[in-house]
Amino acid sequence: MAVVLFALVVLVSLLSVAIGSRTIPLSEVLGVLFSPDGSQTSTIVHELRIPRTLLGLIVGVALGLAGAVMQALTRNPLADPGLLGVNAGAAVAVVGGIAVFGIGTAVGYLPFAMAGAAVASLVVYLLGAAGRSGATPVRLALAGVAVTAALTAVIEALTLLDPATFDRYRFWVVGALAGRGMDVFWPVLIPIVVGSLLALLLGRSLNAMALGDDVGRALGARIGRTRIASGLVIMLLAGAATAAAGPISFLGLAVPHAARAITGPDNRWVLAYSALLAPLILVGADVIGRVVLRPGELGVGTVTAILGAPIFIALVRRRRVAQL
């Protein structure tokens, strides 16, 4: 199954390079892919569509793994990158960057979004860890909801008071890969690669934690260290992905459930399959967004929301969502 999914990822990546406001035959794509010749086709492929496709692939991997780690960490089957305040932290930092510094480009948003995601994640963890019981899944979820609500109120206040800030912010917040080049890809590649490797290494510890803290300790899992490492992974992956493409809904929520339906509850396999399924769905959604309103297009965040809701409902109806 993994080989089939990988082949589908390669296929949808080729389609992403070929399909757009101007469709390029796959034979031409393959011709200029490894031999740029300076033609218009070569320029479109190498300067516009390859960077967009590569960004879609790594953002998909990041969101899929972040969602899987978050659901395992909180033992909450409805957890996604918005639960622990990551998206809200990135968004409020972007709004602040626009309002105070006049930032108006995707590259300019990156440091603000990543810093905001990191600070919000840290605040949520510190709030959830306060008290005798420590950072339990319920406390982390409640802290995330509270921080998200507070930051959302700040975002709404800033955008309502300054229409110019709102005009710039709304293009980022919809979630899109269009207009992002290699100047966006390279800064987020390192945190996503590091976060992905750490996430895949956490599978065994997350399996032990799924049995409860006491049983997990008895099995040799270091609960506190695993929670801190998981929080770092979520911050790196969801922060970098949100910074690069804006908040993209449903992907981190639905993909781990789809992976679980294929592999069962073993988090080692859930993480691996999430890393394959999420880029497949995200890049595929981006291709669909280019086709449905040609020559215009829908943002990938809009398409994933439209596709993700019925897919998630179907998964829930097919089998009861297991407690994690």
mmCIF file of C-alpha atoms in Angstrom:
data_model
loop_
_atom_site.group_PDB
_atom_site.id
_atom_site.type_symbol
_atom_site.label_atom_id
_atom_site.label_comp_id
_atom_site.label_asym_id
_atom_site.label_seq_id
_atom_site.Cartn_x
_atom_site.Cartn_y
_atom_site.Cartn_z
ATOM 1 C CA MET A 1 0.000 0.000 0.000
ATOM 2 C CA ALA A 2 2.846 2.371 0.788
ATOM 3 C CA VAL A 3 4.317 1.799 -2.675
ATOM 4 C CA VAL A 4 0.953 2.612 -4.283
ATOM 5 C CA LEU A 5 0.626 5.802 -2.255
ATOM 6 C CA PHE A 6 4.159 6.874 -3.152
ATOM 7 C CA ALA A 7 3.419 6.273 -6.851
ATOM 8 C CA LEU A 8 0.257 8.383 -6.525
ATOM 9 C CA VAL A 9 2.279 11.181 -4.905
ATOM 10 C CA VAL A 10 4.685 11.145 -7.861
ATOM 11 C CA LEU A 11 1.771 11.140 -10.326
ATOM 12 C CA VAL A 12 -0.076 14.026 -8.667
ATOM 13 C CA SER A 13 3.212 15.959 -8.505
ATOM 14 C CA LEU A 14 3.638 15.595 -12.266
ATOM 15 C CA LEU A 15 0.041 16.709 -12.771
ATOM 16 C CA SER A 16 0.718 19.706 -10.548
ATOM 17 C CA VAL A 17 3.604 20.712 -12.800
ATOM 18 C CA ALA A 18 1.549 20.137 -15.964
ATOM 19 C CA ILE A 19 -1.837 21.663 -15.059
ATOM 20 C CA GLY A 20 -2.587 25.339 -14.586
ATOM 21 C CA SER A 21 -3.960 28.321 -16.444
ATOM 22 C CA ARG A 22 -1.902 26.899 -19.312
ATOM 23 C CA THR A 23 -1.839 23.108 -19.504
ATOM 24 C CA ILE A 24 1.473 21.622 -20.576
ATOM 25 C CA PRO A 25 1.547 18.066 -21.975
ATOM 26 C CA LEU A 26 3.390 15.625 -19.736
ATOM 27 C CA SER A 27 5.800 14.832 -22.588
ATOM 28 C CA GLU A 28 6.887 18.494 -22.651
ATOM 29 C CA VAL A 29 7.081 18.611 -18.857
ATOM 30 C CA LEU A 30 9.389 15.601 -18.814
ATOM 31 C CA GLY A 31 11.405 17.119 -21.667
ATOM 32 C CA VAL A 32 12.232 20.353 -19.854
ATOM 33 C CA LEU A 33 12.245 18.933 -16.323
ATOM 34 C CA PHE A 34 15.880 17.828 -16.434
ATOM 35 C CA SER A 35 17.002 19.955 -19.392
ATOM 36 C CA PRO A 36 15.920 23.601 -19.016
ATOM 37 C CA ASP A 37 16.171 25.325 -22.390
ATOM 38 C CA GLY A 38 15.076 28.895 -21.595
ATOM 39 C CA SER A 39 11.751 28.537 -23.405
ATOM 40 C CA GLN A 40 8.461 29.831 -22.011
ATOM 41 C CA THR A 41 7.463 26.284 -21.080
ATOM 42 C CA SER A 42 10.737 25.759 -19.236
ATOM 43 C CA THR A 43 10.309 29.046 -17.372
ATOM 44 C CA ILE A 44 6.772 28.150 -16.272
ATOM 45 C CA VAL A 45 7.849 24.696 -15.132
ATOM 46 C CA HIS A 46 11.006 25.673 -13.254
ATOM 47 C CA GLU A 47 10.136 29.085 -11.850
ATOM 48 C CA LEU A 48 6.436 28.711 -11.067
ATOM 49 C CA ARG A 49 5.147 25.169 -10.873
ATOM 50 C CA ILE A 50 8.060 23.165 -9.468
ATOM 51 C CA PRO A 51 8.512 25.502 -6.458
ATOM 52 C CA ARG A 52 4.746 25.454 -5.848
ATOM 53 C CA THR A 53 4.627 21.647 -6.052
ATOM 54 C CA LEU A 54 7.644 21.145 -3.799
ATOM 55 C CA LEU A 55 6.171 23.522 -1.226
ATOM 56 C CA GLY A 56 2.860 21.661 -1.383
ATOM 57 C CA LEU A 57 4.643 18.352 -0.752
ATOM 58 C CA ILE A 58 6.575 19.484 2.316
ATOM 59 C CA VAL A 59 3.634 21.445 3.756
ATOM 60 C CA GLY A 60 1.485 18.333 3.318
ATOM 61 C CA VAL A 61 4.034 16.139 5.096
ATOM 62 C CA ALA A 62 4.295 18.680 7.918
ATOM 63 C CA LEU A 63 0.555 19.012 8.472
ATOM 64 C CA GLY A 64 -0.078 15.266 8.260
ATOM 65 C CA LEU A 65 2.617 14.454 10.803
ATOM 66 C CA ALA A 66 1.658 17.373 13.062
ATOM 67 C CA GLY A 67 -1.952 16.184 13.145
ATOM 68 C CA ALA A 68 -0.954 12.578 13.877
ATOM 69 C CA VAL A 69 1.412 13.584 16.696
ATOM 70 C CA MET A 70 -1.156 15.982 18.140
ATOM 71 C CA GLN A 71 -3.913 13.361 18.219
ATOM 72 C CA ALA A 72 -1.572 10.824 19.830
ATOM 73 C CA LEU A 73 -0.220 13.343 22.349
ATOM 74 C CA THR A 74 -3.609 14.637 23.502
ATOM 75 C CA ARG A 75 -5.390 11.290 22.990
ATOM 76 C CA ASN A 76 -8.040 13.397 21.289
ATOM 77 C CA PRO A 77 -9.292 12.093 17.898
ATOM 78 C CA LEU A 78 -10.519 15.602 16.971
ATOM 79 C CA ALA A 79 -7.172 17.335 17.516
ATOM 80 C CA ASP A 80 -5.583 19.293 14.678
ATOM 81 C CA PRO A 81 -2.870 21.985 14.419
ATOM 82 C CA GLY A 82 -5.353 24.598 15.589
ATOM 83 C CA LEU A 83 -5.974 22.875 18.915
ATOM 84 C CA LEU A 84 -2.754 23.856 20.679
ATOM 85 C CA GLY A 85 -2.841 27.466 19.495
ATOM 86 C CA VAL A 86 -0.319 27.017 16.673
ATOM 87 C CA ASN A 87 -2.461 28.507 13.916
ATOM 88 C CA ALA A 88 -3.754 31.321 16.121
ATOM 89 C CA GLY A 89 -0.230 32.193 17.271
ATOM 90 C CA ALA A 90 1.035 32.313 13.702
ATOM 91 C CA ALA A 91 -1.967 34.367 12.601
ATOM 92 C CA VAL A 92 -1.717 36.989 15.346
ATOM 93 C CA ALA A 93 2.004 37.416 14.643
ATOM 94 C CA VAL A 94 1.311 37.878 10.929
ATOM 95 C CA VAL A 95 -1.364 40.462 11.694
ATOM 96 C CA GLY A 96 1.070 42.259 13.994
ATOM 97 C CA GLY A 97 3.757 42.216 11.297
ATOM 98 C CA ILE A 98 1.341 43.685 8.767
ATOM 99 C CA ALA A 99 -0.046 46.325 11.115
ATOM 100 C CA VAL A 100 3.238 47.469 12.685
ATOM 101 C CA PHE A 101 5.852 46.829 10.003
ATOM 102 C CA GLY A 102 3.759 46.882 6.837
ATOM 103 C CA ILE A 103 4.827 43.373 5.779
ATOM 104 C CA GLY A 104 3.013 42.339 2.609
ATOM 105 C CA THR A 105 4.835 39.354 1.102
ATOM 106 C CA ALA A 106 4.837 35.631 1.784
ATOM 107 C CA VAL A 107 8.568 35.724 2.574
ATOM 108 C CA GLY A 108 8.024 38.576 4.999
ATOM 109 C CA TYR A 109 5.320 36.634 6.841
ATOM 110 C CA LEU A 110 7.603 33.639 7.536
ATOM 111 C CA PRO A 111 9.589 34.855 10.566
ATOM 112 C CA PHE A 112 6.499 36.375 12.184
ATOM 113 C CA ALA A 113 4.351 33.288 11.670
ATOM 114 C CA MET A 114 7.006 30.874 12.919
ATOM 115 C CA ALA A 115 7.792 33.024 15.964
ATOM 116 C CA GLY A 116 4.088 33.401 16.752
ATOM 117 C CA ALA A 117 3.489 29.666 16.469
ATOM 118 C CA ALA A 118 6.465 28.940 18.742
ATOM 119 C CA VAL A 119 5.407 31.429 21.427
ATOM 120 C CA ALA A 120 1.766 30.279 21.390
ATOM 121 C CA SER A 121 2.812 26.615 21.652
ATOM 122 C CA LEU A 122 5.088 27.419 24.592
ATOM 123 C CA VAL A 123 2.360 29.391 26.373
ATOM 124 C CA VAL A 124 -0.118 26.543 25.884
ATOM 125 C CA TYR A 125 2.360 24.011 27.253
ATOM 126 C CA LEU A 126 3.217 26.154 30.292
ATOM 127 C CA LEU A 127 -0.471 26.687 31.069
ATOM 128 C CA GLY A 128 -1.219 22.998 30.610
ATOM 129 C CA ALA A 129 1.745 21.962 32.760
ATOM 130 C CA ALA A 130 0.885 24.268 35.665
ATOM 131 C CA GLY A 131 -0.368 22.508 38.790
ATOM 132 C CA ARG A 132 0.266 19.129 40.379
ATOM 133 C CA SER A 133 -1.123 16.965 37.596
ATOM 134 C CA GLY A 134 1.245 18.367 34.978
ATOM 135 C CA ALA A 135 0.671 18.566 31.226
ATOM 136 C CA THR A 136 -2.129 16.041 30.868
ATOM 137 C CA PRO A 137 -3.902 15.680 27.497
ATOM 138 C CA VAL A 138 -7.086 17.325 28.812
ATOM 139 C CA ARG A 139 -5.206 20.267 30.328
ATOM 140 C CA LEU A 140 -3.233 20.810 27.114
ATOM 141 C CA ALA A 141 -6.428 20.762 25.044
ATOM 142 C CA LEU A 142 -8.192 23.194 27.375
ATOM 143 C CA ALA A 143 -5.186 25.521 27.438
ATOM 144 C CA GLY A 144 -5.031 25.418 23.641
ATOM 145 C CA VAL A 145 -8.701 26.291 23.294
ATOM 146 C CA ALA A 146 -8.344 29.189 25.745
ATOM 147 C CA VAL A 147 -5.240 30.628 24.067
ATOM 148 C CA THR A 148 -6.795 30.233 20.608
ATOM 149 C CA ALA A 149 -9.935 32.083 21.710
ATOM 150 C CA ALA A 150 -7.907 34.942 23.192
ATOM 151 C CA LEU A 151 -5.649 35.287 20.155
ATOM 152 C CA THR A 152 -8.604 35.120 17.769
ATOM 153 C CA ALA A 153 -10.167 38.063 19.605
ATOM 154 C CA VAL A 154 -6.915 40.023 19.184
ATOM 155 C CA ILE A 155 -6.820 39.222 15.453
ATOM 156 C CA GLU A 156 -10.416 40.338 14.966
ATOM 157 C CA ALA A 157 -9.789 43.579 16.852
ATOM 158 C CA LEU A 158 -6.686 44.449 14.843
ATOM 159 C CA THR A 159 -8.244 43.661 11.469
ATOM 160 C CA LEU A 160 -11.477 45.521 12.243
ATOM 161 C CA LEU A 161 -9.606 48.622 13.376
ATOM 162 C CA ASP A 162 -7.306 48.693 10.343
ATOM 163 C CA PRO A 163 -8.927 47.839 6.970
ATOM 164 C CA ALA A 164 -5.514 47.940 5.219
ATOM 165 C CA THR A 165 -4.216 45.231 7.568
ATOM 166 C CA PHE A 166 -7.306 43.142 6.895
ATOM 167 C CA ASP A 167 -6.868 43.445 3.109
ATOM 168 C CA ARG A 168 -3.346 41.974 3.323
ATOM 169 C CA TYR A 169 -4.128 39.438 6.022
ATOM 170 C CA ARG A 170 -7.093 37.888 4.204
ATOM 171 C CA PHE A 171 -4.890 36.699 1.330
ATOM 172 C CA TRP A 172 -2.639 34.808 3.757
ATOM 173 C CA VAL A 173 -5.336 33.436 6.040
ATOM 174 C CA VAL A 174 -7.248 31.669 3.235
ATOM 175 C CA GLY A 175 -4.369 29.194 2.792
ATOM 176 C CA ALA A 176 -2.688 29.021 -0.623
ATOM 177 C CA LEU A 177 0.385 27.800 -2.483
ATOM 178 C CA ALA A 178 0.079 30.282 -5.349
ATOM 179 C CA GLY A 179 2.729 32.981 -5.474
ATOM 180 C CA ARG A 180 5.154 31.043 -3.281
ATOM 181 C CA GLY A 181 8.564 30.370 -4.779
ATOM 182 C CA MET A 182 11.810 28.789 -3.704
ATOM 183 C CA ASP A 183 12.412 31.834 -1.492
ATOM 184 C CA VAL A 184 9.604 30.467 0.697
ATOM 185 C CA PHE A 185 10.506 26.791 0.237
ATOM 186 C CA TRP A 186 14.096 26.921 1.498
ATOM 187 C CA PRO A 187 13.490 28.734 4.837
ATOM 188 C CA VAL A 188 10.833 26.204 5.916
ATOM 189 C CA LEU A 189 12.590 23.090 4.582
ATOM 190 C CA ILE A 190 14.994 22.656 7.524
ATOM 191 C CA PRO A 191 12.403 22.930 10.339
ATOM 192 C CA ILE A 192 10.066 20.588 8.449
ATOM 193 C CA VAL A 193 12.792 17.989 7.808
ATOM 194 C CA VAL A 194 13.967 18.127 11.441
ATOM 195 C CA GLY A 195 10.393 17.996 12.752
ATOM 196 C CA SER A 196 9.501 15.103 10.444
ATOM 197 C CA LEU A 197 12.469 12.992 11.546
ATOM 198 C CA LEU A 198 11.681 13.649 15.208
ATOM 199 C CA ALA A 199 8.017 12.780 14.648
ATOM 200 C CA LEU A 200 8.857 9.428 13.064
ATOM 201 C CA LEU A 201 11.173 8.623 15.977
ATOM 202 C CA LEU A 202 8.374 9.273 18.497
ATOM 203 C CA GLY A 203 6.105 6.466 17.273
ATOM 204 C CA ARG A 204 7.102 3.875 19.881
ATOM 205 C CA SER A 205 6.872 6.342 22.799
ATOM 206 C CA LEU A 206 3.477 7.585 21.630
ATOM 207 C CA ASN A 207 2.273 3.976 21.514
ATOM 208 C CA ALA A 208 3.273 3.543 25.150
ATOM 209 C CA MET A 209 1.616 6.821 26.168
ATOM 210 C CA ALA A 210 -1.610 5.750 24.486
ATOM 211 C CA LEU A 211 -2.023 3.135 27.223
ATOM 212 C CA GLY A 212 -1.987 5.824 29.907
ATOM 213 C CA ASP A 213 0.801 7.559 31.794
ATOM 214 C CA ASP A 214 1.261 4.869 34.455
ATOM 215 C CA VAL A 215 1.369 1.985 31.981
ATOM 216 C CA GLY A 216 3.590 4.042 29.692
ATOM 217 C CA ARG A 217 6.109 4.587 32.486
ATOM 218 C CA ALA A 218 5.987 0.884 33.305
ATOM 219 C CA LEU A 219 6.848 0.148 29.671
ATOM 220 C CA GLY A 220 9.851 2.459 29.864
ATOM 221 C CA ALA A 221 8.430 5.554 28.177
ATOM 222 C CA ARG A 222 9.675 8.883 29.507
ATOM 223 C CA ILE A 223 6.375 10.715 29.623
ATOM 224 C CA GLY A 224 7.651 14.218 30.303
ATOM 225 C CA ARG A 225 10.394 14.017 27.688
ATOM 226 C CA THR A 226 7.970 12.579 25.119
ATOM 227 C CA ARG A 227 5.493 15.405 25.716
ATOM 228 C CA ILE A 228 8.178 18.054 25.365
ATOM 229 C CA ALA A 229 9.533 16.410 22.196
ATOM 230 C CA SER A 230 6.018 16.104 20.764
ATOM 231 C CA GLY A 231 5.338 19.758 21.517
ATOM 232 C CA LEU A 232 8.574 20.722 19.747
ATOM 233 C CA VAL A 233 7.604 18.594 16.730
ATOM 234 C CA ILE A 234 4.167 20.207 16.529
ATOM 235 C CA MET A 235 5.680 23.675 16.824
ATOM 236 C CA LEU A 236 8.240 23.011 14.071
ATOM 237 C CA LEU A 237 5.897 21.268 11.643
ATOM 238 C CA ALA A 238 2.651 23.173 12.073
ATOM 239 C CA GLY A 239 4.467 26.478 12.589
ATOM 240 C CA ALA A 240 6.559 26.170 9.433
ATOM 241 C CA ALA A 241 3.652 24.868 7.324
ATOM 242 C CA THR A 242 1.294 27.609 8.506
ATOM 243 C CA ALA A 243 3.954 30.252 7.966
ATOM 244 C CA ALA A 244 4.534 29.099 4.393
ATOM 245 C CA ALA A 245 0.992 28.463 3.168
ATOM 246 C CA GLY A 246 -1.360 29.995 5.738
ATOM 247 C CA PRO A 247 -3.808 28.046 7.897
ATOM 248 C CA ILE A 248 -5.035 24.953 6.026
ATOM 249 C CA SER A 249 -7.950 23.243 7.689
ATOM 250 C CA PHE A 250 -9.007 19.573 7.923
ATOM 251 C CA LEU A 251 -5.766 18.101 6.610
ATOM 252 C CA GLY A 252 -4.160 17.552 10.015
ATOM 253 C CA LEU A 253 -7.520 16.389 11.368
ATOM 254 C CA ALA A 254 -8.665 13.935 8.675
ATOM 255 C CA VAL A 255 -5.393 12.433 7.395
ATOM 256 C CA PRO A 256 -4.406 10.593 10.609
ATOM 257 C CA HIS A 257 -7.877 8.990 10.687
ATOM 258 C CA ALA A 258 -7.450 7.830 7.097
ATOM 259 C CA ALA A 259 -3.997 6.463 7.960
ATOM 260 C CA ARG A 260 -5.435 4.690 11.016
ATOM 261 C CA ALA A 261 -8.131 3.127 8.835
ATOM 262 C CA ILE A 262 -5.357 1.603 6.687
ATOM 263 C CA THR A 263 -2.803 0.631 9.311
ATOM 264 C CA GLY A 264 -4.585 0.242 12.636
ATOM 265 C CA PRO A 265 -3.648 2.076 15.853
ATOM 266 C CA ASP A 266 0.143 1.605 15.772
ATOM 267 C CA ASN A 267 1.461 5.193 15.739
ATOM 268 C CA ARG A 268 4.666 4.191 13.975
ATOM 269 C CA TRP A 269 2.651 3.246 10.899
ATOM 270 C CA VAL A 270 0.084 6.006 11.367
ATOM 271 C CA LEU A 271 2.876 8.588 11.233
ATOM 272 C CA ALA A 272 4.463 7.003 8.153
ATOM 273 C CA TYR A 273 1.199 6.790 6.225
ATOM 274 C CA SER A 274 0.167 10.298 7.289
ATOM 275 C CA ALA A 275 3.408 11.554 5.731
ATOM 276 C CA LEU A 276 2.338 9.957 2.427
ATOM 277 C CA LEU A 277 -1.395 10.690 2.450
ATOM 278 C CA ALA A 278 -1.226 14.363 3.421
ATOM 279 C CA PRO A 279 0.996 15.607 0.535
ATOM 280 C CA LEU A 280 -1.050 13.483 -1.885
ATOM 281 C CA ILE A 281 -4.267 15.167 -0.752
ATOM 282 C CA LEU A 282 -2.797 18.677 -0.500
ATOM 283 C CA VAL A 283 -1.130 18.735 -3.915
ATOM 284 C CA GLY A 284 -4.189 17.038 -5.429
ATOM 285 C CA ALA A 285 -6.416 19.705 -3.869
ATOM 286 C CA ASP A 286 -4.156 22.392 -5.315
ATOM 287 C CA VAL A 287 -4.511 20.865 -8.795
ATOM 288 C CA ILE A 288 -8.316 20.740 -8.393
ATOM 289 C CA GLY A 289 -8.324 24.388 -7.331
ATOM 290 C CA ARG A 290 -6.575 25.366 -10.568
ATOM 291 C CA VAL A 291 -9.063 23.464 -12.728
ATOM 292 C CA VAL A 292 -12.482 24.348 -11.302
ATOM 293 C CA LEU A 293 -12.253 28.114 -11.888
ATOM 294 C CA ARG A 294 -9.838 28.215 -14.818
ATOM 295 C CA PRO A 295 -8.247 30.620 -15.722
ATOM 296 C CA GLY A 296 -8.641 31.700 -12.085
ATOM 297 C CA GLU A 297 -8.200 29.338 -9.162
ATOM 298 C CA LEU A 298 -9.363 28.458 -5.660
ATOM 299 C CA GLY A 299 -6.916 28.570 -2.775
ATOM 300 C CA VAL A 300 -5.815 25.151 -1.605
ATOM 301 C CA GLY A 301 -7.110 25.908 1.899
ATOM 302 C CA THR A 302 -10.612 26.353 0.493
ATOM 303 C CA VAL A 303 -10.415 23.133 -1.526
ATOM 304 C CA THR A 304 -9.148 21.052 1.406
ATOM 305 C CA ALA A 305 -11.990 22.360 3.561
ATOM 306 C CA ILE A 306 -14.564 21.480 0.891
ATOM 307 C CA LEU A 307 -13.059 18.012 0.339
ATOM 308 C CA GLY A 308 -12.061 17.338 3.931
ATOM 309 C CA ALA A 309 -15.452 17.761 5.566
ATOM 310 C CA PRO A 310 -17.294 14.992 3.633
ATOM 311 C CA ILE A 311 -14.228 12.716 3.759
ATOM 312 C CA PHE A 312 -14.041 13.072 7.525
ATOM 313 C CA ILE A 313 -17.793 12.505 7.894
ATOM 314 C CA ALA A 314 -17.484 9.348 5.763
ATOM 315 C CA LEU A 315 -14.647 8.081 7.962
ATOM 316 C CA VAL A 316 -16.711 8.699 11.087
ATOM 317 C CA ARG A 317 -19.754 6.950 9.619
ATOM 318 C CA ARG A 318 -17.693 3.999 8.402
ATOM 319 C CA ARG A 319 -16.379 3.168 11.868
ATOM 320 C CA ARG A 320 -16.617 4.638 15.302
ATOM 321 C CA VAL A 321 -13.775 7.067 15.923
ATOM 322 C CA ALA A 322 -11.524 5.252 18.380
ATOM 323 C CA GLN A 323 -10.402 6.955 21.558
ATOM 324 C CA LEU A 324 -6.663 7.512 21.437
#
